[in-house]
XYZ file of N, CA and C in Angstrom:
726
model
N 31.165 5.357 8.458
C 30.574 4.458 7.463
C 31.420 3.215 7.269
N 32.725 3.399 7.130
C 33.584 2.234 6.929
C 33.530 1.314 8.132
N 33.340 1.898 9.315
C 33.235 1.071 10.505
C 32.021 0.162 10.429
N 30.892 0.694 9.959
C 29.696 -0.126 9.828
C 29.883 -1.201 8.766
N 30.558 -0.851 7.682
C 30.839 -1.846 6.649
C 31.678 -2.975 7.211
N 32.693 -2.614 8.000
C 33.563 -3.630 8.588
C 32.778 -4.565 9.489
N 31.937 -3.997 10.345
C 31.159 -4.835 11.255
C 30.248 -5.763 10.473
N 29.697 -5.267 9.348
C 28.821 -6.104 8.542
C 29.545 -7.250 7.876
N 30.834 -7.042 7.578
C 31.582 -8.075 6.874
C 32.201 -9.090 7.809
N 32.474 -8.707 9.037
C 33.128 -9.627 9.963
C 32.239 -10.839 10.195
N 32.822 -12.019 10.114
C 32.079 -13.237 10.361
C 31.309 -13.732 9.161
N 31.246 -12.923 8.113
C 30.494 -13.339 6.929
C 31.419 -13.866 5.846
N 32.683 -13.485 5.927
C 33.625 -13.907 4.889
C 33.695 -12.871 3.805
N 34.832 -12.707 3.215
C 35.006 -11.689 2.183
C 35.054 -12.341 0.821
N 34.621 -11.561 -0.163
C 34.659 -12.026 -1.544
C 35.742 -11.258 -2.271
N 36.581 -11.945 -2.989
C 37.640 -11.287 -3.743
C 37.718 -11.914 -5.117
N 37.854 -11.078 -6.123
C 37.964 -11.562 -7.491
C 39.389 -11.347 -7.978
N 39.995 -12.408 -8.448
C 41.387 -12.326 -8.887
C 41.524 -12.531 -10.394
N 40.405 -12.416 -11.129
C 40.468 -12.611 -12.568
C 40.966 -11.365 -13.268
N 40.722 -11.312 -14.580
C 41.226 -10.197 -15.378
C 40.392 -8.938 -15.197
N 39.129 -9.069 -14.769
C 38.265 -7.910 -14.576
C 38.623 -7.246 -13.254
N 39.057 -5.999 -13.308
C 39.486 -5.288 -12.109
C 38.474 -4.253 -11.637
N 37.549 -3.838 -12.496
C 36.577 -2.823 -12.106
C 35.248 -3.094 -12.799
N 34.196 -2.568 -12.216
C 32.862 -2.714 -12.804
C 32.446 -1.441 -13.527
N 33.300 -0.445 -13.529
C 33.009 0.808 -14.207
C 33.896 1.908 -13.660
N 33.655 3.113 -14.109
C 34.448 4.246 -13.639
C 33.626 5.516 -13.739
N 33.999 6.486 -12.915
C 33.409 7.819 -12.966
C 34.559 8.785 -13.176
N 34.642 9.357 -14.364
C 35.804 10.171 -14.685
C 37.043 9.298 -14.693
N 38.040 9.689 -13.931
C 39.275 8.905 -13.834
C 39.276 7.950 -12.641
N 38.175 7.897 -11.909
C 38.104 7.060 -10.707
C 37.349 5.775 -11.005
N 38.027 4.647 -10.828
C 37.410 3.356 -11.111
C 36.629 2.840 -9.905
N 35.669 1.944 -10.200
C 34.931 1.233 -9.160
C 35.479 -0.187 -9.122
N 36.381 -0.508 -8.187
C 36.994 -1.838 -8.161
C 35.950 -2.932 -7.967
N 36.149 -4.056 -8.637
C 35.191 -5.151 -8.538
C 35.139 -5.699 -7.118
N 36.279 -5.698 -6.410
C 36.275 -6.168 -5.025
C 35.431 -5.258 -4.134
N 35.481 -3.959 -4.393
C 34.690 -3.020 -3.596
C 33.201 -3.218 -3.855
N 32.867 -3.467 -5.127
C 31.473 -3.758 -5.463
C 31.014 -5.047 -4.788
N 31.870 -6.070 -4.799
C 31.519 -7.349 -4.176
C 31.310 -7.186 -2.681
N 32.178 -6.400 -2.030
C 32.017 -6.189 -0.592
C 30.725 -5.437 -0.282
N 30.425 -4.423 -1.095
C 29.187 -3.680 -0.887
C 27.964 -4.553 -1.087
N 28.014 -5.420 -2.110
C 26.904 -6.326 -2.372
C 26.741 -7.322 -1.231
N 27.858 -7.832 -0.755
C 27.835 -8.797 0.339
C 27.249 -8.174 1.607
N 27.600 -6.930 1.856
C 27.087 -6.239 3.037
C 25.585 -6.009 2.932
N 25.103 -5.681 1.739
C 23.671 -5.486 1.528
C 22.911 -6.797 1.710
N 23.501 -7.896 1.245
C 22.847 -9.195 1.402
C 22.722 -9.562 2.876
N 23.744 -9.231 3.643
C 23.659 -9.489 5.084
C 22.559 -8.634 5.714
N 22.480 -7.389 5.308
C 21.460 -6.496 5.864
C 20.053 -6.967 5.505
N 19.914 -7.635 4.342
C 18.595 -8.103 3.913
C 18.082 -9.255 4.769
N 18.977 -9.913 5.520
C 18.544 -11.016 6.382
C 17.512 -10.541 7.396
N 17.706 -9.344 7.937
C 16.775 -8.822 8.937
C 15.395 -8.592 8.335
N 15.353 -8.226 7.052
C 14.080 -7.938 6.401
C 13.371 -9.202 5.951
N 14.135 -10.141 5.369
C 13.525 -11.333 4.787
C 13.648 -12.569 5.676
N 14.439 -12.489 6.728
C 14.575 -13.623 7.629
C 15.478 -14.723 7.129
N 16.175 -14.496 6.041
C 17.098 -15.486 5.480
C 18.015 -14.777 4.500
N 19.074 -15.485 4.099
C 20.007 -14.929 3.119
C 19.414 -15.113 1.723
N 19.343 -14.031 0.958
C 18.808 -14.098 -0.398
C 19.838 -14.685 -1.350
N 19.354 -15.417 -2.345
C 20.226 -15.838 -3.435
C 20.492 -14.625 -4.319
N 21.482 -14.746 -5.214
C 21.802 -13.592 -6.053
C 20.634 -13.247 -6.974
N 19.923 -14.266 -7.486
C 18.781 -13.994 -8.365
C 17.669 -13.276 -7.600
N 17.459 -13.659 -6.340
C 16.459 -12.977 -5.520
C 16.900 -11.546 -5.226
N 18.193 -11.370 -4.979
C 18.713 -10.023 -4.742
C 18.516 -9.144 -5.974
N 18.721 -9.721 -7.156
C 18.485 -8.970 -8.390
C 17.026 -8.561 -8.509
N 16.124 -9.466 -8.120
C 14.693 -9.196 -8.254
C 14.252 -8.008 -7.406
N 14.887 -7.808 -6.260
C 14.523 -6.677 -5.393
C 15.454 -5.481 -5.582
N 16.350 -5.551 -6.564
C 17.164 -4.395 -6.940
C 18.384 -4.128 -6.096
N 18.860 -5.126 -5.337
C 20.018 -4.896 -4.472
C 21.288 -4.597 -5.269
N 21.640 -5.384 -6.312
C 22.868 -5.070 -7.062
C 22.845 -3.672 -7.670
N 21.700 -3.273 -8.221
C 21.602 -1.934 -8.812
C 21.748 -0.851 -7.746
N 21.186 -1.103 -6.567
C 21.278 -0.122 -5.484
C 22.722 0.048 -5.028
N 23.443 -1.075 -4.917
C 24.850 -1.016 -4.515
C 25.667 -0.255 -5.552
N 25.455 -0.579 -6.830
C 26.213 0.081 -7.891
C 25.899 1.570 -7.942
N 24.628 1.928 -7.769
C 24.244 3.341 -7.788
C 24.928 4.106 -6.664
N 24.990 3.494 -5.477
C 25.655 4.153 -4.358
C 27.141 4.335 -4.628
N 27.777 3.309 -5.201
C 29.206 3.406 -5.501
C 29.479 4.458 -6.567
N 28.594 4.568 -7.549
C 28.763 5.591 -8.587
C 28.721 6.983 -7.957
N 27.781 7.204 -7.035
C 27.699 8.501 -6.363
C 28.965 8.778 -5.549
N 29.436 7.748 -4.844
C 30.648 7.931 -4.041
C 31.852 8.244 -4.923
N 31.983 7.508 -6.030
C 33.139 7.714 -6.903
C 33.070 9.061 -7.614
N 31.858 9.549 -7.871
C 31.727 10.881 -8.472
C 32.289 11.942 -7.527
N 31.992 11.797 -6.234
C 32.542 12.729 -5.248
C 34.048 12.556 -5.111
N 34.513 11.294 -5.097
C 35.954 11.039 -5.006
C 36.690 11.628 -6.198
N 36.110 11.477 -7.381
C 36.763 11.986 -8.587
C 36.902 13.503 -8.529
N 35.848 14.165 -8.055
C 35.901 15.622 -7.947
C 36.887 16.042 -6.863
N 36.902 15.298 -5.737
C 37.847 15.615 -4.661
C 39.281 15.485 -5.148
N 39.547 14.452 -5.945
C 40.892 14.267 -6.496
C 41.243 15.397 -7.454
N 40.247 15.811 -8.261
C 40.492 16.860 -9.252
C 40.858 18.185 -8.597
N 40.309 18.449 -7.417
C 40.612 19.717 -6.740
C 41.637 19.524 -5.620
N 42.262 18.323 -5.599
C 43.318 18.005 -4.622
C 42.825 18.108 -3.179
N 41.600 17.644 -2.949
C 41.034 17.648 -1.605
C 41.311 16.306 -0.938
N 41.919 16.320 0.222
C 42.236 15.083 0.937
C 42.366 15.391 2.422
N 42.647 14.350 3.216
C 42.877 14.530 4.650
C 44.234 13.931 4.997
N 44.807 14.382 6.093
C 46.129 13.922 6.493
C 46.107 12.570 7.183
N 47.318 12.050 7.415
C 47.458 10.741 8.054
C 46.893 10.737 9.470
N 47.032 11.846 10.181
C 46.525 11.896 11.552
C 45.009 11.728 11.583
N 44.324 12.353 10.644
C 42.861 12.237 10.594
C 42.439 10.807 10.298
N 43.172 10.152 9.374
C 42.871 8.755 9.047
C 43.101 7.870 10.263
N 44.221 8.071 10.933
C 44.540 7.256 12.107
C 43.497 7.443 13.205
N 43.075 8.671 13.437
C 42.093 8.928 14.488
C 40.760 8.250 14.193
N 40.351 8.261 12.927
C 39.098 7.606 12.571
C 39.188 6.101 12.769
N 40.316 5.519 12.375
C 40.492 4.072 12.524
C 40.463 3.675 13.992
N 41.098 4.459 14.829
C 41.170 4.123 16.250
C 39.822 4.270 16.942
N 38.874 4.974 16.312
C 37.547 5.139 16.898
C 36.596 4.010 16.520
N 36.988 3.127 15.609
C 36.114 2.037 15.163
C 36.117 0.927 16.208
N 34.946 0.613 16.734
C 34.841 -0.371 17.820
C 35.325 -1.755 17.417
N 35.181 -2.104 16.130
C 35.565 -3.441 15.685
C 37.055 -3.695 15.844
N 37.847 -2.637 15.982
C 39.297 -2.792 16.078
C 39.804 -2.673 17.519
N 38.907 -2.631 18.479
C 39.321 -2.473 19.870
C 39.442 -3.826 20.560
N 40.326 -3.874 21.535
C 40.525 -5.094 22.302
C 39.603 -5.153 23.497
N 39.859 -6.127 24.379
C 39.021 -6.309 25.556
C 39.087 -5.116 26.498
N 40.187 -4.375 26.454
C 40.329 -3.212 27.331
C 39.687 -1.956 26.756
N 39.065 -2.083 25.574
C 38.406 -0.940 24.956
C 39.323 -0.037 24.172
N 40.601 -0.393 24.101
C 41.574 0.407 23.362
C 41.859 -0.228 22.003
N 42.414 0.593 21.102
C 42.760 0.086 19.776
C 43.769 -1.052 19.901
N 43.480 -2.170 19.212
C 44.343 -3.351 19.244
C 44.826 -3.615 17.824
N 46.118 -3.454 17.586
C 46.635 -3.584 16.225
C 46.467 -5.000 15.680
N 46.660 -6.004 16.525
C 46.493 -7.379 16.052
C 45.041 -7.627 15.645
N 44.125 -7.129 16.448
C 42.710 -7.258 16.106
C 42.402 -6.508 14.815
N 43.033 -5.363 14.647
C 42.878 -4.561 13.427
C 43.317 -5.347 12.199
N 44.487 -5.970 12.273
C 45.015 -6.729 11.141
C 44.159 -7.953 10.834
N 43.723 -8.661 11.885
C 42.892 -9.848 11.681
C 41.531 -9.473 11.094
N 40.977 -8.356 11.550
C 39.680 -7.910 11.040
C 39.766 -7.542 9.569
N 40.830 -6.832 9.196
C 41.011 -6.466 7.791
C 41.197 -7.699 6.930
N 41.971 -8.655 7.432
C 42.205 -9.888 6.677
C 40.893 -10.646 6.463
N 40.068 -10.701 7.513
C 38.790 -11.391 7.387
C 37.835 -10.703 6.438
N 37.962 -9.388 6.309
C 37.079 -8.627 5.430
C 37.641 -8.466 4.028
N 38.835 -8.993 3.781
C 39.402 -8.918 2.445
C 40.112 -7.626 2.125
N 40.532 -6.885 3.148
C 41.260 -5.635 2.953
C 42.725 -5.824 3.332
N 43.589 -5.111 2.627
C 44.936 -4.880 3.142
C 44.888 -3.578 3.938
N 45.905 -3.344 4.750
C 45.918 -2.111 5.540
C 45.904 -0.882 4.637
N 46.689 -0.934 3.578
C 46.761 0.229 2.683
C 45.425 0.462 1.984
N 44.730 -0.626 1.596
C 43.430 -0.480 0.936
C 42.409 0.142 1.884
N 42.384 -0.345 3.109
C 41.398 0.164 4.056
C 41.676 1.618 4.421
N 42.935 1.944 4.624
C 43.285 3.319 4.970
C 43.009 4.257 3.803
N 43.204 3.764 2.573
C 42.866 4.577 1.398
C 41.357 4.797 1.320
N 40.583 3.763 1.699
C 39.126 3.899 1.689
C 38.670 4.913 2.733
N 39.300 4.883 3.919
C 38.980 5.864 4.959
C 39.305 7.274 4.482
N 40.463 7.430 3.839
C 40.885 8.751 3.350
C 39.910 9.251 2.281
N 39.515 8.350 1.372
C 38.591 8.747 0.305
C 37.231 9.128 0.873
N 36.773 8.364 1.861
C 35.476 8.676 2.458
C 35.512 10.023 3.174
N 36.594 10.314 3.847
C 36.729 11.601 4.530
C 36.700 12.750 3.535
N 37.384 12.566 2.411
C 37.383 13.605 1.376
C 35.982 13.791 0.804
N 35.270 12.668 0.593
C 33.891 12.759 0.095
C 33.017 13.543 1.065
N 33.180 13.249 2.352
C 32.365 13.913 3.366
C 32.632 15.416 3.389
N 33.905 15.799 3.284
C 34.254 17.221 3.259
C 33.653 17.911 2.042
N 33.779 17.258 0.878
C 33.262 17.852 -0.353
C 31.745 17.956 -0.308
N 31.104 16.897 0.144
C 29.647 16.903 0.205
C 29.144 17.976 1.163
N 29.819 18.126 2.303
C 29.423 19.160 3.254
C 29.576 20.552 2.678
N 30.662 20.757 1.923
C 30.888 22.070 1.317
C 29.830 22.379 0.263
N 29.462 21.357 -0.516
C 28.444 21.554 -1.557
C 27.103 21.886 -0.929
N 26.728 21.132 0.109
C 25.437 21.368 0.752
C 25.398 22.723 1.444
N 26.513 23.107 2.066
C 26.551 24.390 2.766
C 26.448 25.560 1.797
N 26.985 25.389 0.592
C 26.963 26.478 -0.371
C 25.747 26.482 -1.270
N 24.882 25.488 -1.106
C 23.705 25.369 -1.962
C 22.510 26.015 -1.272
N 22.289 27.298 -1.541
C 21.183 28.024 -0.913
C 20.127 28.371 -1.954
N 18.892 28.507 -1.498
C 17.784 28.851 -2.385
C 17.770 30.354 -2.642
N 17.390 30.741 -3.860
C 17.275 32.164 -4.154
C 16.009 32.719 -3.500
N 15.881 34.048 -3.505
C 14.775 34.698 -2.801
C 13.419 34.292 -3.360
N 13.320 34.166 -4.686
C 12.033 33.819 -5.294
C 11.593 32.429 -4.852
N 12.522 31.457 -4.903
C 12.183 30.095 -4.488
C 11.835 30.047 -3.008
N 12.591 30.777 -2.189
C 12.321 30.797 -0.745
C 10.943 31.359 -0.450
N 10.607 32.480 -1.094
C 9.303 33.094 -0.863
C 8.174 32.200 -1.353
N 8.393 31.498 -2.467
C 7.362 30.601 -2.991
C 7.092 29.451 -2.032
N 8.166 28.842 -1.523
C 8.009 27.730 -0.579
C 7.350 28.200 0.709
N 7.797 29.343 1.241
C 7.212 29.858 2.475
C 5.745 30.213 2.290
N 5.416 30.788 1.126
C 4.021 31.142 0.862
C 3.143 29.896 0.831
N 3.686 28.816 0.257
C 2.928 27.564 0.200
C 2.742 26.971 1.596
N 3.827 26.974 2.391
C 3.762 26.362 3.716
C 2.911 27.177 4.685
N 2.944 28.498 4.542
C 2.237 29.363 5.484
C 0.847 29.753 4.994
N 0.448 29.276 3.833
C -0.825 29.673 3.254
C -1.990 29.184 4.108
N -3.003 30.040 4.303
C -4.184 29.677 5.088
C -5.448 29.990 4.291
N -6.584 29.464 4.760
C -7.877 29.707 4.125
C -8.888 30.096 5.201
N -9.748 31.076 4.893
C -10.847 31.460 5.769
C -12.163 31.081 5.105
N -13.164 30.773 5.904
C -14.472 30.457 5.342
C -15.556 30.925 6.306
N -16.750 31.141 5.765
C -17.908 31.540 6.554
C -19.049 30.572 6.273
N -19.900 30.371 7.275
C -21.048 29.482 7.143
C -22.320 30.327 7.160
N -23.183 30.102 6.188
C -24.484 30.774 6.137
C -25.572 29.707 6.184
N -26.440 29.781 7.166
C -27.520 28.813 7.312
C -28.794 29.381 6.663
N -29.378 28.611 5.770
C -30.605 29.012 5.087
C -31.739 28.094 5.521
N -32.883 28.689 5.762
C -34.071 27.914 6.121
C -35.262 28.421 5.316
N -36.414 27.821 5.557
C -37.619 28.198 4.807
C -37.985 29.662 5.039
N -37.646 30.171 6.212
C -37.984 31.563 6.513
C -37.223 32.559 5.642
N -36.083 32.125 5.060
C -35.294 33.031 4.231
C -35.836 33.151 2.812
N -36.813 32.317 2.435
C -37.352 32.343 1.080
C -38.381 33.455 0.946
N -38.296 34.186 -0.149
C -39.287 35.239 -0.396
C -40.604 34.641 -0.865
N -40.533 33.505 -1.558
C -41.739 32.817 -2.029
C -41.727 31.401 -1.483
N -42.736 31.008 -0.732
C -42.743 29.648 -0.174
C -42.727 28.588 -1.274
N -42.142 27.444 -0.960
C -42.103 26.327 -1.899
C -43.435 25.605 -1.847
N -44.046 25.432 -3.020
C -45.354 24.772 -3.078
C -45.209 23.287 -2.805
N -46.267 22.686 -2.246
C -46.250 21.243 -2.019
C -46.232 20.522 -3.356
N -45.417 19.465 -3.489
C -45.346 18.755 -4.766
C -46.637 18.000 -5.064
N -46.999 17.934 -6.351
C -48.177 17.180 -6.774
C -47.824 15.708 -6.880
N -48.841 14.874 -7.039
C -48.607 13.433 -7.187
C -47.777 13.140 -8.433
N -48.014 13.884 -9.509
C -47.246 13.653 -10.741
C -45.760 13.958 -10.525
N -45.485 15.034 -9.795
C -44.086 15.391 -9.518
C -43.428 14.323 -8.657
N -44.159 13.849 -7.630
C -43.607 12.816 -6.756
C -43.365 11.520 -7.513
N -44.309 11.128 -8.366
C -44.146 9.893 -9.141
C -42.976 9.994 -10.112
N -42.803 11.158 -10.725
C -41.693 11.334 -11.662
C -40.359 11.252 -10.931
N -40.298 11.882 -9.752
C -39.055 11.821 -8.963
C -38.770 10.396 -8.507
N -39.836 9.701 -8.093
C -39.664 8.309 -7.651
C -39.167 7.435 -8.796
N -39.727 7.625 -9.990
C -39.320 6.820 -11.149
C -37.870 7.100 -11.530
N -37.465 8.354 -11.471
C -36.088 8.713 -11.833
C -35.073 8.223 -10.801
N -35.515 8.018 -9.568
C -34.591 7.615 -8.495
C -35.039 6.315 -7.838
N -35.588 5.425 -8.651
C -36.181 4.209 -8.093
C -35.160 3.330 -7.362
N -33.879 3.404 -7.774
C -32.851 2.583 -7.113
C -32.705 2.956 -5.639
N -32.957 4.237 -5.312
C -32.837 4.675 -3.920
C -33.975 4.166 -3.043
N -35.046 3.701 -3.676
C -36.218 3.247 -2.921
C -36.473 1.755 -3.108
N -35.483 1.058 -3.618
C -35.622 -0.382 -3.854
C -34.780 -1.141 -2.851
N -35.409 -2.033 -2.124
C -34.689 -2.842 -1.142
C -33.924 -3.947 -1.860
N -32.686 -4.211 -1.472
C -31.927 -5.288 -2.120
C -32.658 -6.623 -2.004
N -32.502 -7.444 -3.038
C -33.155 -8.757 -3.048
C -32.624 -9.621 -1.906
N -33.518 -10.352 -1.288
C -33.108 -11.248 -0.219
C -33.936 -12.523 -0.275
N -33.461 -13.547 0.370
C -34.148 -14.834 0.403
C -34.314 -15.262 1.853
N -35.455 -15.879 2.137
C -35.714 -16.439 3.458
C -35.516 -17.944 3.406
N -34.831 -18.472 4.376
C -34.557 -19.908 4.442
C -35.151 -20.455 5.735
N -35.929 -21.517 5.596
C -36.484 -22.211 6.758
C -35.794 -23.558 6.877
N -35.271 -23.839 8.028
C -34.559 -25.100 8.207
C -34.886 -25.673 9.582
N -34.686 -26.968 9.687
C -34.933 -27.686 10.941
C -33.668 -28.415 11.348
N -33.367 -28.361 12.618
C -32.189 -29.027 13.156
C -32.642 -30.234 13.964
N -32.090 -31.390 13.648
C -32.416 -32.627 14.357
C -31.120 -33.330 14.697
N -30.895 -33.576 15.971
C -29.670 -34.225 16.401
C -30.004 -35.335 17.394
N -29.120 -36.315 17.554
C -29.378 -37.413 18.512
C -29.614 -36.914 19.931
N -28.966 -35.842 20.318
C -29.148 -35.329 21.675
C -30.585 -34.907 21.945
N -31.291 -34.501 20.894
C -32.665 -34.050 21.064
C -33.644 -35.209 21.247
N -33.253 -36.402 20.818
C -34.170 -37.548 20.852
C -33.780 -38.623 21.851
N -32.569 -38.557 22.373
C -32.058 -39.676 23.166
C -32.902 -39.952 24.415
N -33.481 -38.896 25.010
C -34.292 -39.102 26.216
C -35.656 -39.706 25.910
N -36.065 -39.692 24.636
C -37.397 -40.186 24.264
C -37.360 -41.600 23.687
N -36.190 -42.156 23.532
C -36.064 -43.479 22.910
C -35.857 -44.534 23.995
N -36.690 -45.568 23.949
C -36.555 -46.710 24.848
C -35.948 -47.866 24.063
N -34.795 -48.336 24.488
C -34.097 -49.402 23.772
C -34.578 -50.758 24.287
N -35.032 -51.619 23.366
C -35.442 -52.994 23.689
C -34.179 -53.831 23.839
N -33.912 -54.310 25.070
C -32.693 -55.061 25.331
C -32.628 -56.337 24.512
N -33.765 -56.991 24.281
C -33.780 -58.228 23.482
C -33.394 -57.927 22.037
N -33.941 -56.820 21.496
C -33.601 -56.446 20.126
C -32.130 -56.053 20.032
N -31.622 -55.379 21.076
C -30.218 -54.979 21.094
C -29.304 -56.194 21.138
N -29.692 -57.231 21.955
C -28.901 -58.452 22.045
C -28.924 -59.199 20.727
N -30.095 -59.239 20.065
C -30.214 -59.934 18.777
C -29.351 -59.258 17.716
N -29.338 -57.919 17.718
C -28.512 -57.189 16.753
C -27.032 -57.441 17.004
N -26.662 -57.512 18.289
C -25.267 -57.801 18.640
C -24.863 -59.195 18.179
N -25.772 -60.175 18.408
C -25.464 -61.557 18.008
C -25.336 -61.678 16.497
N -26.160 -60.937 15.755
C -26.095 -61.010 14.288
C -24.775 -60.457 13.751
N -24.142 -59.573 14.475
C -22.887 -58.979 14.018
C -21.691 -59.794 14.455
């Protein structure tokens, strides 16, 4: 994930806030740094270019819910980080190093990890090495915790049977064809009064929609040009008058 974030930020420029506000909120004891929120927002704005064909202004981003979406995602991440910290769940330096070396954005022309490229990429994205490595470590801990929660979250027997019964449920049906021969008493022919009453009650079904007939004539110069003989003297006189 951090690798994708890095690629999204490269070439776009990083946003950093150096004022008195250091966080946009917290989950438990884990804060959401304002710089992290800004980077997430910036990455979402870049991703929106593919959808809208241009970079959205901040007001337009607000209208489509991008800032709220970024903040909601960060809150979920920090909730997992806070719990991971509370239970002392983390990963070692070797795991962090291996993940960093697998990120394509940090590789040189030979396809191997390039430390200079790594430092320049972090600088362009607004990270220090320690900040980025801490983010990798936190993300790894989140992934471990989330995997453990999902693996241990199983449905009870009643819920499982209910879902399976719904998914596997089937219906059978039979068709019975009835005709006049199946009637014990034949249906009598309707009288004129019965037919008139039915017609009156359902007159809309027997009424043709209103329509209009239009008669028109088309007359164009092409239709008459072969029948007109032009008097050259009259044509010359008209030319002279003009």
